[in-house]
mmCIF file of C-alpha atoms in Angstrom:
data_model
loop_
_atom_site.group_PDB
_atom_site.id
_atom_site.type_symbol
_atom_site.label_atom_id
_atom_site.label_comp_id
_atom_site.label_asym_id
_atom_site.label_seq_id
_atom_site.Cartn_x
_atom_site.Cartn_y
_atom_site.Cartn_z
ATOM 1 C CA MET A 267 31.862 96.889 142.419
ATOM 2 C CA GLY A 268 35.340 95.476 142.265
ATOM 3 C CA GLN A 269 37.214 94.127 139.672
ATOM 4 C CA GLU A 270 36.989 90.696 138.310
ATOM 5 C CA ALA A 271 39.130 88.137 139.727
ATOM 6 C CA SER A 272 41.834 86.873 137.455
ATOM 7 C CA THR A 273 43.967 83.961 137.000
ATOM 8 C CA LEU A 274 47.381 84.296 138.603
ATOM 9 C CA ILE A 275 49.848 83.783 135.603
ATOM 10 C CA ASP A 276 52.164 80.510 135.093
ATOM 11 C CA GLU A 277 55.224 80.768 137.055
ATOM 12 C CA HIS A 278 56.705 79.437 134.080
ATOM 13 C CA THR A 279 55.507 82.104 131.691
ATOM 14 C CA PRO A 280 58.377 84.393 130.680
ATOM 15 C CA THR A 281 58.538 88.215 131.347
ATOM 16 C CA LYS A 282 58.557 90.863 128.217
ATOM 17 C CA THR A 283 60.182 93.760 130.179
ATOM 18 C CA LEU A 284 61.646 92.630 133.592
ATOM 19 C CA LYS A 285 64.138 89.911 134.114
ATOM 20 C CA ASP A 286 61.815 88.158 136.859
ATOM 21 C CA ARG A 287 59.194 88.859 138.712
ATOM 22 C CA SER A 288 61.256 89.953 141.503
ATOM 23 C CA VAL A 289 62.030 93.068 143.474
ATOM 24 C CA GLU A 290 65.597 93.149 142.279
ATOM 25 C CA SER A 291 64.268 93.239 138.792
ATOM 26 C CA VAL A 292 61.914 96.122 139.348
ATOM 27 C CA ALA A 293 64.968 98.096 141.043
ATOM 28 C CA ARG A 294 67.022 97.528 138.494
ATOM 29 C CA LEU A 295 64.469 98.697 135.763
ATOM 30 C CA ILE A 296 64.733 101.896 137.787
ATOM 31 C CA LYS A 297 68.623 102.273 138.156
ATOM 32 C CA ASP A 298 68.890 101.529 134.470
ATOM 33 C CA GLY A 299 66.575 104.112 133.894
ATOM 34 C CA ARG A 300 64.408 102.566 132.148
ATOM 35 C CA ALA A 301 61.648 103.568 134.357
ATOM 36 C CA ARG A 302 61.580 107.225 134.526
ATOM 37 C CA LYS A 303 57.768 108.125 134.329
ATOM 38 C CA ILE A 304 56.165 106.318 137.473
ATOM 39 C CA VAL A 305 52.351 106.040 138.421
ATOM 40 C CA VAL A 306 51.687 105.636 141.820
ATOM 41 C CA MET A 307 48.318 104.578 142.784
ATOM 42 C CA THR A 308 47.530 104.308 146.929
ATOM 43 C CA GLY A 309 44.547 103.388 148.973
ATOM 44 C CA ALA A 310 44.066 103.478 152.957
ATOM 45 C CA GLY A 311 46.194 100.819 153.439
ATOM 46 C CA ILE A 312 49.181 103.248 153.581
ATOM 47 C CA SER A 313 47.784 104.851 156.227
ATOM 48 C CA THR A 314 46.805 102.129 158.561
ATOM 49 C CA SER A 315 50.674 102.196 160.308
ATOM 50 C CA ALA A 316 49.965 105.865 160.774
ATOM 51 C CA GLY A 317 46.865 105.040 162.928
ATOM 52 C CA ILE A 318 44.315 105.755 160.779
ATOM 53 C CA PRO A 319 41.937 102.755 160.134
ATOM 54 C CA ASP A 320 40.615 101.806 157.151
ATOM 55 C CA PHE A 321 37.086 102.297 155.652
ATOM 56 C CA ARG A 322 36.165 98.373 155.390
ATOM 57 C CA SER A 323 37.914 96.139 157.314
ATOM 58 C CA PRO A 324 35.549 94.129 159.598
ATOM 59 C CA ASN A 325 35.423 95.605 163.390
ATOM 60 C CA THR A 326 38.296 97.778 163.009
ATOM 61 C CA GLY A 327 37.262 99.924 159.821
ATOM 62 C CA LEU A 328 35.749 103.243 159.884
ATOM 63 C CA TYR A 329 32.690 102.060 158.700
ATOM 64 C CA ALA A 330 32.606 99.430 161.700
ATOM 65 C CA ASN A 331 33.215 102.120 164.237
ATOM 66 C CA LEU A 332 30.493 104.478 163.048
ATOM 67 C CA ALA A 333 27.607 102.961 165.059
ATOM 68 C CA ARG A 334 27.933 105.263 167.682
ATOM 69 C CA LEU A 335 26.718 108.086 165.421
ATOM 70 C CA ASN A 336 23.336 106.204 165.071
ATOM 71 C CA LEU A 337 23.388 106.423 161.515
ATOM 72 C CA PRO A 338 21.025 104.506 159.345
ATOM 73 C CA TYR A 339 23.540 102.823 157.881
ATOM 74 C CA ALA A 340 27.467 103.398 158.054
ATOM 75 C CA GLU A 341 27.830 104.993 154.566
ATOM 76 C CA ALA A 342 25.598 108.238 155.211
ATOM 77 C CA VAL A 343 28.585 109.938 156.818
ATOM 78 C CA PHE A 344 29.832 110.506 153.280
ATOM 79 C CA ASP A 345 25.952 111.212 151.454
ATOM 80 C CA ILE A 346 25.420 114.106 150.307
ATOM 81 C CA SER A 347 21.531 114.158 151.126
ATOM 82 C CA TYR A 348 22.027 113.092 154.658
ATOM 83 C CA PHE A 349 24.925 115.676 154.778
ATOM 84 C CA ARG A 350 22.241 118.214 153.844
ATOM 85 C CA ASN A 351 19.660 117.218 156.546
ATOM 86 C CA ASN A 352 22.505 116.318 159.264
ATOM 87 C CA PRO A 353 25.960 117.233 159.118
ATOM 88 C CA LEU A 354 26.731 116.884 162.224
ATOM 89 C CA PRO A 355 27.926 113.131 162.225
ATOM 90 C CA PHE A 356 30.622 114.075 159.267
ATOM 91 C CA TYR A 357 31.789 116.762 161.406
ATOM 92 C CA THR A 358 32.433 114.214 164.513
ATOM 93 C CA LEU A 359 34.130 112.118 161.953
ATOM 94 C CA ALA A 360 36.173 114.836 160.709
ATOM 95 C CA HIS A 361 37.437 115.865 164.065
ATOM 96 C CA GLU A 362 39.342 112.430 164.122
ATOM 97 C CA LEU A 363 40.843 112.047 160.806
ATOM 98 C CA TYR A 364 41.539 116.056 160.208
ATOM 99 C CA PRO A 365 45.072 116.802 159.247
ATOM 100 C CA GLY A 366 47.623 117.445 161.766
ATOM 101 C CA LYS A 367 46.463 114.568 163.998
ATOM 102 C CA TYR A 368 48.182 111.829 162.105
ATOM 103 C CA ARG A 369 51.901 111.959 160.123
ATOM 104 C CA PRO A 370 52.970 110.763 156.962
ATOM 105 C CA THR A 371 54.195 106.563 156.825
ATOM 106 C CA ILE A 372 57.411 105.529 155.048
ATOM 107 C CA SER A 373 55.138 104.517 152.501
ATOM 108 C CA HIS A 374 54.154 108.138 151.860
ATOM 109 C CA CYS A 375 57.755 109.270 152.054
ATOM 110 C CA PHE A 376 58.811 106.863 149.314
ATOM 111 C CA ILE A 377 56.536 108.799 147.307
ATOM 112 C CA ARG A 378 58.097 111.771 147.881
ATOM 113 C CA LEU A 379 61.527 110.450 147.410
ATOM 114 C CA LEU A 380 60.012 109.586 143.718
ATOM 115 C CA SER A 381 59.381 112.812 143.071
ATOM 116 C CA GLU A 382 62.307 114.397 144.287
ATOM 117 C CA LYS A 383 64.149 111.857 142.059
ATOM 118 C CA ARG A 384 62.052 113.147 139.378
ATOM 119 C CA LEU A 385 60.509 109.826 138.532
ATOM 120 C CA LEU A 386 57.049 110.171 139.499
ATOM 121 C CA LEU A 387 54.486 111.091 136.561
ATOM 122 C CA LYS A 388 51.594 111.233 138.659
ATOM 123 C CA LEU A 389 49.766 110.098 142.470
ATOM 124 C CA PHE A 390 46.633 108.731 142.532
ATOM 125 C CA THR A 391 45.125 108.259 145.550
ATOM 126 C CA GLN A 392 41.577 107.037 147.073
ATOM 127 C CA ASN A 393 42.870 108.717 150.517
ATOM 128 C CA ILE A 394 41.463 112.178 151.811
ATOM 129 C CA ASP A 395 43.878 112.016 154.532
ATOM 130 C CA CYS A 396 46.421 114.495 153.133
ATOM 131 C CA LEU A 397 49.533 112.714 154.396
ATOM 132 C CA GLU A 398 51.050 112.891 150.514
ATOM 133 C CA ARG A 399 51.218 116.499 151.323
ATOM 134 C CA GLU A 400 52.463 116.476 154.384
ATOM 135 C CA ALA A 401 55.216 114.257 153.261
ATOM 136 C CA GLY A 402 55.963 116.738 150.473
ATOM 137 C CA VAL A 403 54.515 115.382 147.351
ATOM 138 C CA PRO A 404 53.707 118.318 145.400
ATOM 139 C CA ASP A 405 50.170 118.979 145.088
ATOM 140 C CA HIS A 406 50.319 119.399 140.885
ATOM 141 C CA LYS A 407 51.466 115.666 141.390
ATOM 142 C CA ILE A 408 48.555 114.776 143.367
ATOM 143 C CA ILE A 409 45.398 113.664 142.067
ATOM 144 C CA GLU A 410 42.924 112.659 144.858
ATOM 145 C CA ALA A 411 40.601 110.452 143.044
ATOM 146 C CA HIS A 412 38.196 111.030 146.094
ATOM 147 C CA GLY A 413 38.761 114.563 146.841
ATOM 148 C CA SER A 414 40.142 115.421 150.447
ATOM 149 C CA PHE A 415 40.625 117.843 153.620
ATOM 150 C CA ALA A 416 42.948 120.082 151.318
ATOM 151 C CA ARG A 417 40.307 122.593 150.593
ATOM 152 C CA GLN A 418 36.719 123.759 151.547
ATOM 153 C CA ARG A 419 33.901 125.324 149.896
ATOM 154 C CA CYS A 420 30.050 126.155 150.116
ATOM 155 C CA ILE A 421 27.763 123.596 148.781
ATOM 156 C CA GLU A 422 25.705 125.899 147.146
ATOM 157 C CA CYS A 423 27.409 128.928 146.053
ATOM 158 C CA LYS A 424 30.829 126.633 145.874
ATOM 159 C CA THR A 425 32.593 130.230 147.298
ATOM 160 C CA PRO A 426 36.026 128.579 149.315
ATOM 161 C CA TYR A 427 36.167 128.712 152.836
ATOM 162 C CA PRO A 428 39.497 129.745 154.860
ATOM 163 C CA ASP A 429 41.570 127.094 156.072
ATOM 164 C CA ASP A 430 42.153 128.673 159.420
ATOM 165 C CA LEU A 431 38.133 128.798 160.102
ATOM 166 C CA MET A 432 37.897 125.374 158.713
ATOM 167 C CA LYS A 433 40.377 124.255 161.593
ATOM 168 C CA LYS A 434 38.582 125.958 163.984
ATOM 169 C CA ALA A 435 35.241 124.525 163.149
ATOM 170 C CA ILE A 436 36.475 121.031 163.101
ATOM 171 C CA ASN A 437 38.467 121.195 166.430
ATOM 172 C CA GLU A 438 35.262 122.613 168.014
ATOM 173 C CA ARG A 439 33.355 119.781 166.554
ATOM 174 C CA ASP A 440 31.391 122.944 164.926
ATOM 175 C CA VAL A 441 29.187 123.218 161.620
ATOM 176 C CA PRO A 442 30.930 125.726 159.261
ATOM 177 C CA HIS A 443 28.690 127.626 157.230
ATOM 178 C CA CYS A 444 28.921 130.025 153.690
ATOM 179 C CA ILE A 445 30.874 133.202 154.524
ATOM 180 C CA THR A 446 28.594 134.790 151.768
ATOM 181 C CA PRO A 447 26.196 136.611 154.381
ATOM 182 C CA GLN A 448 23.337 136.056 151.696
ATOM 183 C CA CYS A 449 23.969 132.419 150.989
ATOM 184 C CA ASN A 450 24.575 130.982 154.433
ATOM 185 C CA GLY A 451 24.897 127.506 153.025
ATOM 186 C CA LEU A 452 26.420 124.681 154.436
ATOM 187 C CA VAL A 453 30.499 124.199 154.102
ATOM 188 C CA LYS A 454 32.205 120.883 153.270
ATOM 189 C CA PRO A 455 35.691 119.488 152.769
ATOM 190 C CA ASP A 456 36.069 118.853 148.978
ATOM 191 C CA ILE A 457 35.901 115.131 149.581
ATOM 192 C CA VAL A 458 33.759 112.954 147.320
ATOM 193 C CA PHE A 459 30.342 112.000 148.876
ATOM 194 C CA PHE A 460 28.008 109.417 147.613
ATOM 195 C CA GLY A 461 25.870 111.132 145.138
ATOM 196 C CA GLU A 462 28.472 113.848 144.065
ATOM 197 C CA ALA A 463 30.447 113.654 140.549
ATOM 198 C CA LEU A 464 34.461 113.012 140.704
ATOM 199 C CA PRO A 465 36.772 115.741 140.696
ATOM 200 C CA GLU A 466 37.347 116.814 137.032
ATOM 201 C CA GLU A 467 41.211 116.492 137.441
ATOM 202 C CA PHE A 468 40.474 112.670 138.186
ATOM 203 C CA THR A 469 38.234 112.422 134.880
ATOM 204 C CA GLN A 470 40.858 114.163 132.719
ATOM 205 C CA SER A 471 44.030 112.248 134.111
ATOM 206 C CA ARG A 472 42.157 108.517 134.006
ATOM 207 C CA ALA A 473 44.181 107.276 131.062
ATOM 208 C CA LEU A 474 47.268 108.728 132.269
ATOM 209 C CA PRO A 475 48.693 105.256 133.341
ATOM 210 C CA ALA A 476 48.885 104.332 129.581
ATOM 211 C CA VAL A 477 52.266 106.190 129.070
ATOM 212 C CA ALA A 478 53.437 105.148 132.388
ATOM 213 C CA ASP A 479 56.354 102.698 132.152
ATOM 214 C CA LEU A 480 56.327 101.454 135.674
ATOM 215 C CA CYS A 481 52.927 101.016 138.055
ATOM 216 C CA ILE A 482 53.239 100.934 141.612
ATOM 217 C CA ILE A 483 49.816 100.098 143.379
ATOM 218 C CA MET A 484 49.969 100.000 147.412
ATOM 219 C CA GLY A 485 47.497 99.304 150.163
ATOM 220 C CA THR A 486 44.165 99.469 147.981
ATOM 221 C CA SER A 487 41.340 96.662 147.420
ATOM 222 C CA LEU A 488 40.372 98.084 144.403
ATOM 223 C CA THR A 489 36.636 97.580 144.837
ATOM 224 C CA VAL A 490 35.822 100.708 144.131
ATOM 225 C CA HIS A 491 35.557 101.669 140.267
ATOM 226 C CA PRO A 492 36.458 104.032 138.628
ATOM 227 C CA PHE A 493 39.580 104.547 140.482
ATOM 228 C CA ALA A 494 39.944 100.179 140.373
ATOM 229 C CA SER A 495 39.788 100.308 136.534
ATOM 230 C CA LEU A 496 43.199 102.389 136.711
ATOM 231 C CA PRO A 497 45.749 99.562 136.958
ATOM 232 C CA GLY A 498 44.277 98.103 133.619
ATOM 233 C CA PHE A 499 45.164 101.468 131.878
ATOM 234 C CA CYS A 500 49.126 100.305 131.831
ATOM 235 C CA LEU A 501 49.739 99.133 128.293
ATOM 236 C CA GLY A 502 50.943 95.219 128.033
ATOM 237 C CA GLY A 503 54.892 94.906 129.152
ATOM 238 C CA VAL A 504 54.727 97.610 131.377
ATOM 239 C CA PRO A 505 55.221 96.115 135.075
ATOM 240 C CA ARG A 506 53.313 96.745 137.772
ATOM 241 C CA VAL A 507 54.302 96.154 141.296
ATOM 242 C CA LEU A 508 51.682 95.646 143.840
ATOM 243 C CA ILE A 509 52.539 96.065 147.504
ATOM 244 C CA ASN A 510 49.515 95.267 149.446
ATOM 245 C CA LEU A 511 47.975 92.583 152.222
ATOM 246 C CA GLU A 512 46.681 90.354 149.227
ATOM 247 C CA ARG A 513 46.196 90.044 145.800
ATOM 248 C CA VAL A 514 43.667 92.435 144.090
ATOM 249 C CA GLY A 515 42.378 93.046 140.566
ATOM 250 C CA ASP A 516 43.739 91.270 137.803
ATOM 251 C CA LEU A 517 47.277 92.184 139.444
ATOM 252 C CA GLY A 518 49.556 89.011 138.661
ATOM 253 C CA SER A 519 47.759 88.074 135.856
ATOM 254 C CA ARG A 520 50.274 89.888 133.382
ATOM 255 C CA PRO A 521 53.890 88.590 132.513
ATOM 256 C CA ASP A 522 55.428 91.747 134.313
ATOM 257 C CA ASP A 523 53.440 91.825 137.308
ATOM 258 C CA VAL A 524 55.409 91.658 140.821
ATOM 259 C CA LEU A 525 53.270 90.897 143.799
ATOM 260 C CA LEU A 526 54.774 92.316 147.317
ATOM 261 C CA LEU A 527 52.589 90.965 149.444
ATOM 262 C CA GLY A 528 52.565 91.647 153.114
ATOM 263 C CA ASP A 529 52.243 95.286 154.777
ATOM 264 C CA CYS A 530 52.935 98.397 152.616
ATOM 265 C CA ASP A 531 55.743 99.909 155.133
ATOM 266 C CA THR A 532 57.491 96.467 154.728
ATOM 267 C CA GLY A 533 57.121 96.215 150.746
ATOM 268 C CA VAL A 534 58.254 99.720 150.490
ATOM 269 C CA ARG A 535 61.638 99.175 152.316
ATOM 270 C CA LYS A 536 62.170 95.896 150.575
ATOM 271 C CA LEU A 537 61.909 98.001 147.286
ATOM 272 C CA ALA A 538 64.309 100.674 148.655
ATOM 273 C CA ALA A 539 66.613 98.343 149.610
ATOM 274 C CA ALA A 540 66.992 96.829 146.089
ATOM 275 C CA LEU A 541 67.076 100.700 144.917
ATOM 276 C CA GLY A 542 70.105 101.280 147.193
ATOM 277 C CA TRP A 543 67.651 103.692 148.889
ATOM 278 C CA LEU A 544 66.802 102.469 152.237
ATOM 279 C CA GLU A 545 69.220 104.999 154.240
ATOM 280 C CA GLU A 546 68.047 108.305 152.292
ATOM 281 C CA LEU A 547 64.578 106.863 152.498
ATOM 282 C CA GLU A 548 64.600 106.384 156.658
ATOM 283 C CA ALA A 549 66.916 109.755 157.026
ATOM 284 C CA LEU A 550 63.732 111.206 155.384
ATOM 285 C CA TRP A 551 61.306 109.556 157.565
ATOM 286 C CA LYS A 552 63.002 110.302 160.557
ATOM 287 C CA GLU A 553 63.122 114.249 159.325
ATOM 288 C CA ILE A 554 59.191 113.913 158.479
ATOM 289 C CA ASN A 555 57.951 112.156 161.370
ATOM 290 C CA PRO A 556 60.642 111.728 164.081
ATOM 291 C CA ASP A 557 58.510 110.064 166.980
ATOM 292 C CA ALA A 558 57.460 107.561 164.721
ATOM 293 C CA ALA A 559 61.083 106.828 163.643
ATOM 294 C CA LEU A 560 62.497 106.964 166.864
ATOM 295 C CA GLU A 561 60.081 104.802 168.344
ATOM 296 C CA ARG A 562 60.859 102.195 165.555
ATOM 297 C CA GLU A 563 64.456 102.459 166.193
ATOM 298 C CA LYS A 564 63.988 101.381 169.679
ATOM 299 C CA THR A 565 61.410 98.239 168.824
ATOM 300 C CA SER A 566 64.638 97.304 166.220
ATOM 301 C CA GLN A 567 66.984 97.589 169.116
ATOM 302 C CA THR A 568 64.519 95.684 171.550
ATOM 303 C CA LYS A 569 63.962 93.404 168.810
ATOM 304 C CA THR A 570 67.722 92.900 168.406
ATOM 305 C CA LYS A 571 68.153 92.290 172.262
ATOM 306 C CA ASP A 572 65.207 89.688 172.227
ATOM 307 C CA GLU A 573 67.207 88.005 169.561
ATOM 308 C CA GLU A 574 70.485 88.083 171.457
ATOM 309 C CA TRP A 575 68.667 86.398 174.492
ATOM 310 C CA GLU A 576 67.144 83.952 172.226
ATOM 311 C CA ASP A 577 70.319 82.732 171.133
ATOM 312 C CA LYS A 578 71.408 82.282 174.901
ATOM 313 C CA ILE A 579 68.147 80.200 175.533
ATOM 314 C CA ASP A 580 69.030 78.590 172.747
ATOM 315 C CA ASN A 581 72.488 77.399 173.386
ATOM 316 C CA LEU A 582 71.388 77.022 177.153
ATOM 317 C CA THR A 583 68.726 74.697 176.110
ATOM 318 C CA GLN A 584 71.152 72.646 173.822
ATOM 319 C CA GLU A 585 73.606 72.158 176.922
ATOM 320 C CA VAL A 586 70.483 70.874 179.110
ATOM 321 C CA ASP A 587 69.607 68.717 176.364
ATOM 322 C CA GLN A 588 72.642 67.336 176.112
ATOM 323 C CA SER A 589 73.776 67.153 179.934
ATOM 324 C CA LEU A 590 70.264 65.038 180.416
ATOM 325 C CA LYS A 591 70.267 63.014 177.042
ATOM 326 C CA ILE A 592 70.806 59.096 177.633
ATOM 327 C CA SER A 593 72.144 58.116 174.394
ATOM 328 C CA ASN A 594 70.415 55.793 172.118
ATOM 329 C CA ASP A 595 73.496 52.986 172.799
ATOM 330 C CA HIS A 596 72.981 53.723 176.663
ATOM 331 C CA THR A 597 69.362 53.181 176.864
ATOM 332 C CA ALA A 598 69.632 49.881 174.334
ATOM 333 C CA TRP A 599 72.482 48.724 177.030
ATOM 334 C CA LEU A 600 70.249 49.750 179.909
ATOM 335 C CA ARG A 601 66.961 47.480 178.916
ATOM 336 C CA ASP A 602 69.080 44.452 177.874
ATOM 337 C CA HIS A 603 70.733 44.686 181.478
ATOM 338 C CA LEU A 604 67.709 45.108 183.247
ATOM 339 C CA THR A 605 66.111 42.297 181.137
ATOM 340 C CA LYS A 606 68.829 39.956 182.137
ATOM 341 C CA LYS A 607 68.530 41.086 185.600
ATOM 342 C CA HIS A 608 65.196 39.979 186.091
ATOM 343 C CA GLY A 609 64.891 36.655 184.596
ATOM 344 C CA GLY A 610 63.137 38.168 181.484
ATOM 345 C CA ASN A 611 65.953 37.422 178.772
ATOM 346 C CA THR A 612 68.158 34.331 177.420
ATOM 347 C CA ALA A 613 71.388 34.094 176.834
ATOM 348 C CA THR A 614 70.894 34.911 172.927
ATOM 349 C CA ASP A 615 69.080 37.992 173.575
ATOM 350 C CA VAL A 616 71.987 39.095 175.609
ATOM 351 C CA ALA A 617 74.445 38.245 173.235
ATOM 352 C CA SER A 618 72.257 40.190 170.906
ATOM 353 C CA GLY A 619 71.945 43.644 172.789
ATOM 354 C CA SER A 620 75.961 42.982 172.927
ATOM 355 C CA GLU A 621 76.384 43.021 169.490
ATOM 356 C CA HIS A 622 74.098 45.411 168.993
ATOM 357 C CA LEU A 623 75.631 48.135 171.906
ATOM 358 C CA ASN A 624 79.106 47.339 170.572
ATOM 359 C CA ALA A 625 80.452 49.528 173.396
ATOM 360 C CA ASP A 626 81.391 48.535 176.857
ATOM 361 C CA PRO A 627 78.798 49.437 179.519
ATOM 362 C CA PRO A 628 79.386 52.093 181.770
ATOM 363 C CA THR A 629 80.835 51.240 185.477
ATOM 364 C CA LYS A 630 77.648 51.855 187.437
ATOM 365 C CA SER A 631 74.609 49.321 186.570
ATOM 366 C CA GLY A 632 71.462 50.048 185.094
ATOM 367 C CA SER A 633 69.520 49.082 188.612
ATOM 368 C CA ASP A 634 72.142 51.415 190.603
ATOM 369 C CA TYR A 635 71.593 54.254 188.001
ATOM 370 C CA LEU A 636 68.093 54.110 188.582
ATOM 371 C CA GLU A 637 68.163 53.747 192.091
ATOM 372 C CA THR A 638 70.737 56.903 192.237
ATOM 373 C CA SER A 639 68.833 59.367 190.239
ATOM 374 C CA ASN A 640 65.051 58.165 191.239
ATOM 375 C CA VAL A 641 63.548 59.896 188.030
ATOM 376 C CA SER A 642 63.105 59.097 184.406
ATOM 377 C CA GLY A 643 65.114 61.511 182.554
ATOM 378 C CA PRO A 644 63.679 62.466 179.426
ATOM 379 C CA THR A 645 64.805 61.148 176.041
ATOM 380 C CA SER A 646 65.051 62.607 172.573
ATOM 381 C CA THR A 647 61.590 61.604 171.639
ATOM 382 C CA ASP A 648 60.412 63.454 175.107
ATOM 383 C CA LEU A 649 61.550 67.053 174.109
ATOM 384 C CA GLY A 650 59.539 67.322 170.951
ATOM 385 C CA GLY A 651 61.329 70.112 169.818
ATOM 386 C CA SER A 652 60.319 72.361 172.885
ATOM 387 C CA GLY A 653 63.532 73.307 174.337
ATOM 388 C CA LEU A 654 63.232 73.610 177.959
ATOM 389 C CA ASN A 655 59.660 72.567 178.435
ATOM 390 C CA HIS A 656 60.839 69.306 180.307
ATOM 391 C CA VAL A 657 62.797 71.862 182.775
ATOM 392 C CA PHE A 658 60.100 74.193 183.065
ATOM 393 C CA PRO A 659 56.808 72.132 181.999
ATOM 394 C CA HIS A 660 54.418 75.482 182.331
ATOM 395 C CA ILE A 661 56.266 76.942 179.281
ATOM 396 C CA GLU A 662 54.429 76.138 175.889
ATOM 397 C CA LYS A 663 56.715 77.910 174.196
ATOM 398 C CA LYS A 664 59.973 80.083 174.170
ATOM 399 C CA PRO A 665 59.163 83.642 175.626
ATOM 400 C CA SER A 666 60.069 86.765 173.484
ATOM 401 C CA LEU A 667 61.607 88.551 176.146
#
C-alpha cells in the first residue's frame, strides 16, 4: 500500500528554509554549512542505468520478466514459503542479479561523495544489489531496508554462510545448503522475503530522518511500506529533494520540497553542478566504473559532432530556402502582371497592384520566368518549418547524424 496522493504546494507559497524551490538553493544550503546531516533514501531507479531492471515497470521490470520461471505469481520468487519448497527460481534470478555483474552508477557515486565530505548521516535503500557498497559507501552508513546480497545464512539455524561458497553456488546456479552437517537447511541471502520481518536495524532507525537537516529521495515509487513512510519523518522546514521520474508520495506538498523530475543520473549531475562538485563526481565515477564513464565520453563526443552537423544543416537549409524563396512583393507583382496580361484585370487593378508593390518589377516578365523555370518553387508557406523537405521530400525531419 503506497502513500496517499497529496496536493502540490502552490507556487506562490513562500519557503521556510530555502531561498526558493530550486536546485541552486539546495546547493547553497549545503555550501553554507546548513546541511550537514543529510539522509538519502533510494530505490531501484538509481540502478536502472547500470542495467538492472526495476521490479514493477510494465514489460521491463523484473516481475514482468519472471514468467519464464513458471511461477504461480511473480512475487513468489521472493516468498519464503515458496522458497522452502522450491528455491531454484530464486537462485536462477540471483544468478542474474548477484553483485559483480553490474557496476555503480553516478548516482551511487554521489552518495559516496556525500559520505567522503562528512555530510551523509545515513543511507536508507530498498535495493538488494549492493551497488552502494561497490561505490564505496561505508557499511555503517547503509541501512538496507529489504536486506541485500551482502550476507547470507541458513534459514533454519541462522548459521552464516561463507561468501566464496555463496558466489560459487550462484555462478553454478546451484542451491547452497547449511555448512552445519546436522542441519543441512537451505541457505538464503539476507534479502527480506514476503513473510519475513524487516531487519532490526531498519526498525530501530526509522525515526532517524527526524534529525536530518536535508533529505534526498532518489529513484523510488514509495509504494511499499514502511519504507514509503520515511520521508514523512522529516521535520517541517527541512528541505526534501526528490530526484525521480515522477512525483511520488507527499513530496512537493511542503514549502521546502524541491522536485527534480527526470532520470536519477541527470538530476544528480544537476545538483553536483550547482554544488561545484561535478568534475570531482565524474572523476570518481570514472575511477569506479571506467567502462561506463568512457562510453559516456564517447557518446558525448558523438552528440557534440551531431550538434555541429545539425548547425551546418540548419545553415544550409536557410541558404537554400533563401535562394529558392520568392519574395512576397515579387509574388504580388507576378500575380498582378499575369492577371493583366490575360485580360482578367482592369486598369484600376493594375494601378492598385503598382501601389502595393511600391517597387520596380524584375527585368524578366512573369510569363518568361515561368517558362524558364518550369517549376512551381516553394513559397515561405510551403516550407512549414520543415527545413529541407522541399528538396528531399522523403525526409520527415532532420536526421540525427
